[in-house]
Short mmCIF file of C-alpha atoms and ligand atoms in Angstrom, two decimals:
data_model
loop_
_atom_site.label_atom_id
_atom_site.label_comp_id
_atom_site.label_asym_id
_atom_site.label_seq_id
_atom_site.Cartn_x
_atom_site.Cartn_y
_atom_site.Cartn_z
CA MET A 171 101.49 112.40 72.72
CA ASN A 172 99.61 109.51 74.28
CA GLY A 173 97.15 110.75 76.89
CA PRO A 174 96.68 109.16 80.28
CA ASN A 175 93.97 106.57 80.76
CA ILE A 176 91.73 108.60 83.01
CA GLU A 177 88.75 107.11 84.82
CA LYS A 178 87.52 110.46 86.11
CA ILE A 179 88.69 113.89 87.15
CA LEU A 180 88.56 113.90 90.94
CA ILE A 181 89.53 117.52 91.63
CA THR A 182 89.44 120.21 88.96
CA GLY A 183 92.15 122.81 88.47
CA ASP A 184 89.83 125.54 89.76
CA GLU A 185 89.01 123.56 92.89
CA ILE A 186 92.72 123.04 93.56
CA GLN A 187 93.53 126.74 93.12
CA GLU A 188 90.70 127.77 95.44
CA ARG A 189 91.76 125.31 98.14
CA VAL A 190 95.41 126.36 97.84
CA ARG A 191 94.33 129.98 98.44
CA GLN A 192 92.41 128.92 101.55
CA LEU A 193 95.34 126.90 102.90
CA ALA A 194 97.73 129.80 102.27
CA GLN A 195 95.41 132.14 104.12
CA GLN A 196 95.30 129.85 107.16
CA ILE A 197 99.07 129.27 107.10
CA SER A 198 99.76 133.02 106.76
CA TYR A 199 97.57 133.64 109.79
CA ASP A 200 99.21 130.89 111.88
CA TYR A 201 102.77 132.00 111.02
CA GLU A 202 102.27 135.75 111.38
CA GLY A 203 105.51 137.37 112.58
CA LYS A 204 107.51 134.19 111.85
CA VAL A 205 109.65 133.23 108.86
CA PRO A 206 108.92 129.55 108.22
CA ILE A 207 111.08 127.31 106.06
CA LEU A 208 108.91 125.43 103.60
CA ILE A 209 110.44 122.06 102.91
CA ASN A 210 109.26 120.58 99.70
CA VAL A 211 109.37 116.89 99.05
CA LEU A 212 110.37 116.41 95.43
CA LYS A 213 109.27 115.73 92.94
CA GLY A 214 105.52 115.50 93.35
CA GLY A 215 105.16 118.47 95.68
CA VAL A 216 106.68 121.00 93.34
CA LEU A 217 103.47 122.31 91.74
CA PHE A 218 101.75 122.59 95.10
CA LEU A 219 104.69 124.48 96.62
CA SER A 220 104.93 126.97 93.78
CA ASP A 221 101.21 127.77 93.91
CA LEU A 222 101.13 127.85 97.72
CA MET A 223 104.10 130.18 98.14
CA ARG A 224 102.66 132.71 95.69
CA GLU A 225 99.58 132.96 97.92
CA LEU A 226 101.45 133.20 101.24
CA ARG A 227 101.45 136.57 102.98
CA VAL A 228 104.33 135.84 105.36
CA LEU A 229 108.04 135.95 104.63
CA HIS A 230 109.36 132.45 104.15
CA GLU A 231 112.26 130.44 102.80
CA ILE A 232 112.15 127.24 100.78
CA ASP A 233 114.34 124.18 100.60
CA PHE A 234 114.05 120.77 98.98
CA MET A 235 114.48 117.12 99.79
CA SER A 236 114.25 114.32 97.35
CA VAL A 237 112.98 110.95 98.47
CA SER A 238 111.48 108.02 96.71
CA SER A 239 109.47 105.03 97.81
CA TYR A 240 107.37 104.33 94.73
CA ASN A 241 109.87 102.71 92.42
CA ASP A 242 108.04 102.72 89.13
CA GLY A 243 104.48 101.70 89.71
CA THR A 244 101.40 102.27 91.80
CA ASP A 245 102.38 100.73 95.13
CA THR A 246 104.93 101.76 97.72
CA SER A 247 108.10 99.73 98.09
CA GLY A 248 107.88 100.42 101.83
CA VAL A 249 111.52 101.50 101.80
CA VAL A 250 112.13 105.24 101.80
CA ARG A 251 115.28 106.35 100.00
CA ILE A 252 116.80 109.80 100.55
CA LEU A 253 118.02 110.94 97.15
CA ALA A 254 118.96 114.51 98.16
CA ASP A 255 119.06 116.19 101.57
CA LEU A 256 118.33 119.78 102.62
CA SER A 257 120.87 122.50 101.89
CA ILE A 258 120.16 124.53 105.05
CA ASN A 259 120.33 123.99 108.79
CA ILE A 260 116.83 123.88 110.31
CA GLU A 261 117.86 123.90 113.98
CA GLY A 262 115.71 126.43 115.88
CA LYS A 263 113.63 127.20 112.77
CA ASP A 264 109.90 126.94 112.13
CA VAL A 265 109.60 124.21 109.54
CA LEU A 266 106.61 123.40 107.36
CA ILE A 267 106.82 120.24 105.25
CA VAL A 268 104.94 120.60 101.95
CA GLU A 269 103.75 117.29 100.47
CA ASP A 270 101.54 116.48 97.52
CA ILE A 271 100.03 113.30 98.97
CA VAL A 272 100.06 111.22 102.13
CA ASP A 273 99.18 107.63 101.31
CA THR A 274 100.58 104.92 103.60
CA GLY A 275 102.32 107.66 105.60
CA LEU A 276 105.66 105.82 105.43
CA THR A 277 107.46 108.59 103.52
CA LEU A 278 106.33 111.39 105.76
CA ASP A 279 106.86 109.43 108.95
CA TYR A 280 110.45 108.82 107.92
CA ILE A 281 111.07 112.44 106.92
CA ARG A 282 109.38 113.79 110.01
CA HIS A 283 111.56 111.78 112.38
CA MET A 284 114.65 112.65 110.42
CA LEU A 285 113.88 116.38 110.62
CA LEU A 286 112.81 116.30 114.29
CA ALA A 287 116.25 114.89 115.14
CA ARG A 288 117.69 118.19 113.82
CA HIS A 289 115.78 120.14 116.51
CA PRO A 290 113.63 122.62 114.60
CA LYS A 291 111.69 125.08 116.77
CA SER A 292 108.47 123.72 115.30
CA LEU A 293 107.53 121.20 112.65
CA ARG A 294 104.22 121.13 110.84
CA ILE A 295 102.94 119.39 107.75
CA VAL A 296 100.75 120.56 104.91
CA THR A 297 99.58 118.07 102.30
CA LEU A 298 97.35 118.74 99.33
CA LEU A 299 95.92 115.21 99.33
CA ASP A 300 95.24 112.78 102.15
CA LYS A 301 94.50 109.18 101.14
CA LYS A 302 93.43 108.26 104.68
CA GLU A 303 92.12 104.75 104.02
CA ARG A 304 95.59 103.54 103.06
CA ARG A 305 97.40 104.77 106.16
CA ARG A 306 99.88 102.32 107.69
CA VAL A 307 101.56 104.75 110.10
CA ASP A 308 99.83 107.59 111.86
CA VAL A 309 101.33 110.95 110.90
CA PRO A 310 100.03 114.23 112.37
CA LEU A 311 98.80 116.42 109.51
CA ASP A 312 98.32 120.10 110.32
CA TYR A 313 96.81 121.26 107.04
CA VAL A 314 95.01 119.06 104.48
CA GLY A 315 93.72 120.18 101.10
CA PHE A 316 91.47 117.27 100.20
CA THR A 317 90.76 113.82 101.61
CA ILE A 318 90.59 111.39 98.69
CA PRO A 319 89.43 107.77 98.25
CA ASP A 320 91.72 104.78 97.85
CA ALA A 321 92.48 105.08 94.16
CA PHE A 322 95.67 105.81 92.25
CA VAL A 323 95.70 109.46 91.19
CA ILE A 324 97.77 111.45 88.75
CA GLY A 325 98.18 115.10 87.91
CA TYR A 326 99.15 118.32 89.70
CA GLY A 327 102.59 116.88 90.48
CA LEU A 328 101.54 113.27 90.94
CA ASP A 329 102.95 110.79 88.49
CA TYR A 330 102.51 107.36 87.05
CA ARG A 331 105.94 106.15 85.93
CA GLN A 332 107.15 109.78 86.06
CA LYS A 333 104.51 110.99 83.59
CA TYR A 334 101.38 113.15 83.85
CA ARG A 335 102.71 115.46 86.60
CA ASN A 336 101.81 118.44 84.40
CA LEU A 337 98.06 117.86 84.36
CA PRO A 338 96.38 120.87 86.03
CA TYR A 339 93.81 118.62 87.75
CA VAL A 340 93.93 115.46 89.90
CA ALA A 341 92.46 112.43 88.15
CA ILE A 342 91.87 108.78 88.99
CA MET A 343 93.83 106.55 86.66
CA ARG A 344 92.26 103.43 85.21
CA PRO A 345 93.79 100.36 86.89
CA ASP A 346 94.66 98.70 83.56
CA GLU A 347 96.81 101.65 82.40
C1 PRP B 1285 104.99 110.06 96.58
C2 PRP B 1285 104.47 111.33 97.20
C3 PRP B 1285 104.79 111.17 98.65
C4 PRP B 1285 104.73 109.67 98.86
C5 PRP B 1285 103.45 109.32 99.60
O1 PRP B 1285 106.35 110.18 96.33
O2 PRP B 1285 105.08 112.48 96.64
O3 PRP B 1285 106.08 111.66 98.97
O4 PRP B 1285 104.73 109.07 97.56
O5 PRP B 1285 103.31 107.96 99.77
P1 PRP B 1285 103.34 107.21 101.17
O6 PRP B 1285 102.49 108.01 102.13
O7 PRP B 1285 102.71 105.87 100.88
O8 PRP B 1285 104.74 107.07 101.63
P2 PRP B 1285 107.17 109.21 95.35
O9 PRP B 1285 107.99 108.28 96.17
O10 PRP B 1285 106.22 108.60 94.36
O11 PRP B 1285 108.14 110.24 94.60
P3 PRP B 1285 107.76 111.48 93.65
O12 PRP B 1285 107.26 112.59 94.55
O13 PRP B 1285 109.04 111.83 92.99
O14 PRP B 1285 106.69 111.06 92.69
C1 7HP B 1286 102.01 108.02 95.89
C2 7HP B 1286 101.34 108.30 94.74
N1 7HP B 1286 101.74 108.79 93.54
C3 7HP B 1286 100.79 108.96 92.60
N2 7HP B 1286 99.49 108.68 92.81
C4 7HP B 1286 99.06 108.18 93.99
O1 7HP B 1286 97.77 107.89 94.17
C5 7HP B 1286 100.00 107.98 95.01
N3 7HP B 1286 99.92 107.52 96.28
N4 7HP B 1286 101.14 107.57 96.80
#
Protein backbone atom coordinates (compact mmCIF):
# COMPACT_ATOMS: atom_id res chain seq x y z
CA MET A 1 0.00 0.00 0.00
CA ASN A 2 1.35 3.42 -0.88
CA GLY A 3 1.58 5.62 2.20
CA PRO A 4 0.47 9.23 2.32
CA ASN A 5 3.01 11.96 1.72
CA ILE A 6 3.07 13.38 5.22
CA GLU A 7 4.81 16.63 6.08
CA LYS A 8 4.27 16.23 9.81
CA ILE A 9 1.93 14.75 12.37
CA LEU A 10 -0.05 17.67 13.74
CA ILE A 11 -2.10 15.89 16.43
CA THR A 12 -1.21 12.44 17.71
CA GLY A 13 -3.75 9.69 18.32
CA ASP A 14 -3.26 10.02 22.09
CA GLU A 15 -3.85 13.76 21.97
CA ILE A 16 -7.05 13.23 19.99
CA GLN A 17 -8.36 10.61 22.42
CA GLU A 18 -7.63 12.82 25.42
CA ARG A 19 -9.36 15.83 23.86
CA VAL A 20 -12.37 13.72 22.83
CA ARG A 21 -12.72 12.61 26.47
CA GLN A 22 -12.64 16.23 27.62
CA LEU A 23 -15.22 17.31 25.05
CA ALA A 24 -17.49 14.40 26.00
CA GLN A 25 -17.23 15.37 29.65
CA GLN A 26 -18.26 18.96 28.91
CA ILE A 27 -21.09 17.88 26.60
CA SER A 28 -22.37 15.34 29.16
CA TYR A 29 -22.44 18.10 31.78
CA ASP A 30 -24.23 20.59 29.49
CA TYR A 31 -26.87 18.07 28.36
CA GLU A 32 -27.58 16.49 31.74
CA GLY A 33 -31.23 15.36 31.88
CA LYS A 34 -31.65 15.81 28.11
CA VAL A 35 -31.48 13.29 25.27
CA PRO A 36 -29.64 15.06 22.45
CA ILE A 37 -29.63 13.86 18.86
CA LEU A 38 -26.09 13.78 17.55
CA ILE A 39 -26.11 14.54 13.86
CA ASN A 40 -23.04 13.31 12.13
CA VAL A 41 -21.87 14.78 8.88
CA LEU A 42 -20.56 11.93 6.76
CA LYS A 43 -18.15 10.79 5.89
CA GLY A 44 -15.32 12.58 7.66
CA GLY A 45 -17.04 12.87 11.03
CA VAL A 46 -17.59 9.17 11.51
CA LEU A 47 -14.46 8.39 13.58
CA PHE A 48 -15.00 11.41 15.79
CA LEU A 49 -18.65 10.49 16.41
CA SER A 50 -17.89 6.90 17.32
CA ASP A 51 -15.18 7.90 19.81
CA LEU A 52 -17.23 10.78 21.22
CA MET A 53 -20.41 8.77 21.81
CA ARG A 54 -18.53 6.06 23.69
CA GLU A 55 -17.35 8.72 26.15
CA LEU A 56 -20.73 10.45 26.59
CA ARG A 57 -22.51 9.94 29.90
CA VAL A 58 -25.95 11.12 28.74
CA LEU A 59 -28.53 9.18 26.78
CA HIS A 60 -28.47 10.24 23.16
CA GLU A 61 -29.55 9.26 19.67
CA ILE A 62 -27.57 9.50 16.46
CA ASP A 63 -28.47 10.23 12.88
CA PHE A 64 -26.51 10.95 9.72
CA MET A 65 -26.41 13.39 6.85
CA SER A 66 -24.20 13.13 3.86
CA VAL A 67 -22.98 16.27 2.16
CA SER A 68 -20.10 17.05 -0.08
CA SER A 69 -18.37 20.22 -1.14
CA TYR A 70 -14.82 19.00 -1.74
CA ASN A 71 -15.16 17.24 -5.05
CA ASP A 72 -11.88 15.38 -5.30
CA GLY A 73 -9.11 17.65 -4.19
CA THR A 74 -7.94 20.04 -1.52
CA ASP A 75 -10.17 23.05 -2.09
CA THR A 76 -13.89 23.55 -1.60
CA SER A 77 -16.13 23.80 -4.64
CA GLY A 78 -18.18 26.35 -2.68
CA VAL A 79 -21.34 24.43 -3.59
CA VAL A 80 -22.73 22.19 -0.87
CA ARG A 81 -24.53 19.10 -2.13
CA ILE A 82 -26.89 17.10 0.11
CA LEU A 83 -26.28 13.46 -0.74
CA ALA A 84 -28.46 11.96 2.02
CA ASP A 85 -30.82 13.61 4.50
CA LEU A 86 -31.69 12.73 8.11
CA SER A 87 -33.99 9.79 8.82
CA ILE A 88 -35.65 11.35 11.88
CA ASN A 89 -37.71 14.42 12.66
CA ILE A 90 -35.73 16.89 14.78
CA GLU A 91 -38.57 19.30 15.57
CA GLY A 92 -38.51 20.15 19.30
CA LYS A 93 -35.33 18.11 19.85
CA ASP A 94 -31.94 19.09 21.22
CA VAL A 95 -29.61 18.71 18.28
CA LEU A 96 -25.82 18.57 18.32
CA ILE A 97 -24.06 18.59 14.95
CA VAL A 98 -20.83 16.57 15.01
CA GLU A 99 -18.25 17.65 12.41
CA ASP A 100 -14.68 16.64 11.81
CA ILE A 101 -13.49 20.00 10.48
CA VAL A 102 -14.74 23.52 9.88
CA ASP A 103 -12.71 25.16 7.14
CA THR A 104 -14.42 27.87 5.08
CA GLY A 105 -17.58 27.29 7.13
CA LEU A 106 -19.70 26.96 3.98
CA THR A 107 -20.77 23.35 4.67
CA LEU A 108 -21.78 23.95 8.25
CA ASP A 109 -23.48 27.25 7.51
CA TYR A 110 -25.63 25.51 4.93
CA ILE A 111 -26.46 22.57 7.19
CA ARG A 112 -27.14 24.80 10.17
CA HIS A 113 -29.70 26.90 8.32
CA MET A 114 -31.30 23.83 6.84
CA LEU A 115 -31.70 22.24 10.28
CA LEU A 116 -32.85 25.46 12.00
CA ALA A 117 -35.72 25.64 9.50
CA ARG A 118 -36.95 22.33 11.01
CA HIS A 119 -37.38 24.01 14.42
CA PRO A 120 -35.22 21.99 16.80
CA LYS A 121 -35.46 22.99 20.47
CA SER A 122 -31.75 23.77 20.42
CA LEU A 123 -28.93 23.45 17.93
CA ARG A 124 -25.27 23.29 18.86
CA ILE A 125 -22.12 22.35 17.00
CA VAL A 126 -19.10 20.33 18.02
CA THR A 127 -16.12 20.12 15.69
CA LEU A 128 -12.88 18.29 16.28
CA LEU A 129 -10.86 20.71 14.13
CA ASP A 130 -11.28 24.42 13.48
CA LYS A 131 -9.25 25.86 10.59
CA LYS A 132 -10.11 29.44 11.59
CA GLU A 133 -7.86 31.31 9.18
CA ARG A 134 -9.79 29.99 6.19
CA ARG A 135 -13.25 31.03 7.37
CA ARG A 136 -15.47 32.64 4.73
CA VAL A 137 -18.73 32.55 6.70
CA ASP A 138 -19.02 32.97 10.43
CA VAL A 139 -20.51 29.89 12.09
CA PRO A 140 -21.08 29.70 15.85
CA LEU A 141 -19.05 26.78 17.23
CA ASP A 142 -20.02 25.57 20.70
CA TYR A 143 -17.29 22.98 21.23
CA VAL A 144 -13.92 22.87 19.45
CA GLY A 145 -11.30 20.16 19.80
CA PHE A 146 -8.29 21.85 18.24
CA THR A 147 -7.66 25.05 16.29
CA ILE A 148 -5.32 24.20 13.42
CA PRO A 149 -3.27 26.25 10.92
CA ASP A 150 -4.15 26.74 7.27
CA ALA A 151 -2.80 23.50 5.87
CA PHE A 152 -4.48 20.51 4.25
CA VAL A 153 -4.81 17.72 6.80
CA ILE A 154 -5.61 14.04 6.56
CA GLY A 155 -6.37 11.28 9.01
CA TYR A 156 -8.91 10.55 11.75
CA GLY A 157 -11.74 10.69 9.20
CA LEU A 158 -10.27 13.37 6.96
CA ASP A 159 -9.45 12.35 3.44
CA TYR A 160 -7.46 13.26 0.39
CA ARG A 161 -9.29 11.84 -2.62
CA GLN A 162 -11.22 9.54 -0.25
CA LYS A 163 -8.05 7.96 1.15
CA TYR A 164 -6.22 8.10 4.49
CA ARG A 165 -9.35 8.46 6.66
CA ASN A 166 -8.16 5.50 8.73
CA LEU A 167 -4.99 7.13 10.06
CA PRO A 168 -5.31 7.37 13.87
CA TYR A 169 -3.65 10.82 13.90
CA VAL A 170 -4.15 14.11 12.05
CA ALA A 171 -1.28 14.96 9.72
CA ILE A 172 -0.38 17.78 7.35
CA MET A 173 -0.11 16.51 3.80
CA ARG A 174 2.70 17.66 1.55
CA PRO A 175 1.31 20.06 -1.07
CA ASP A 176 2.85 18.11 -3.98
CA GLU A 177 1.05 14.86 -3.04
C1 LIG B 1 -15.34 18.17 4.66
C2 LIG B 1 -15.58 18.13 6.14
C3 LIG B 1 -16.59 19.21 6.36
C4 LIG B 1 -16.29 20.21 5.26
C5 LIG B 1 -15.59 21.41 5.84
O1 LIG B 1 -16.32 17.42 4.01
O2 LIG B 1 -16.04 16.87 6.58
O3 LIG B 1 -17.92 18.73 6.24
O4 LIG B 1 -15.43 19.54 4.33
O5 LIG B 1 -15.24 22.33 4.88
P1 LIG B 1 -15.85 23.79 4.75
O6 LIG B 1 -15.89 24.39 6.13
O7 LIG B 1 -14.85 24.52 3.87
O8 LIG B 1 -17.19 23.72 4.11
P2 LIG B 1 -16.20 16.91 2.49
O9 LIG B 1 -17.08 17.75 1.63
O10 LIG B 1 -14.74 16.83 2.12
O11 LIG B 1 -16.81 15.44 2.59
P3 LIG B 1 -16.29 14.18 3.45
O12 LIG B 1 -16.66 14.44 4.90
O13 LIG B 1 -17.04 13.03 2.88
O14 LIG B 1 -14.80 14.06 3.30
C1 LIG C 1 -12.08 19.82 4.22
C2 LIG C 1 -10.98 19.03 4.37
N1 LIG C 1 -10.77 17.71 4.15
C3 LIG C 1 -9.53 17.24 4.43
N2 LIG C 1 -8.54 18.02 4.90
C4 LIG C 1 -8.72 19.33 5.12
O1 LIG C 1 -7.72 20.10 5.57
C5 LIG C 1 -9.99 19.88 4.85
N3 LIG C 1 -10.50 21.13 4.97
N4 LIG C 1 -11.78 21.05 4.59
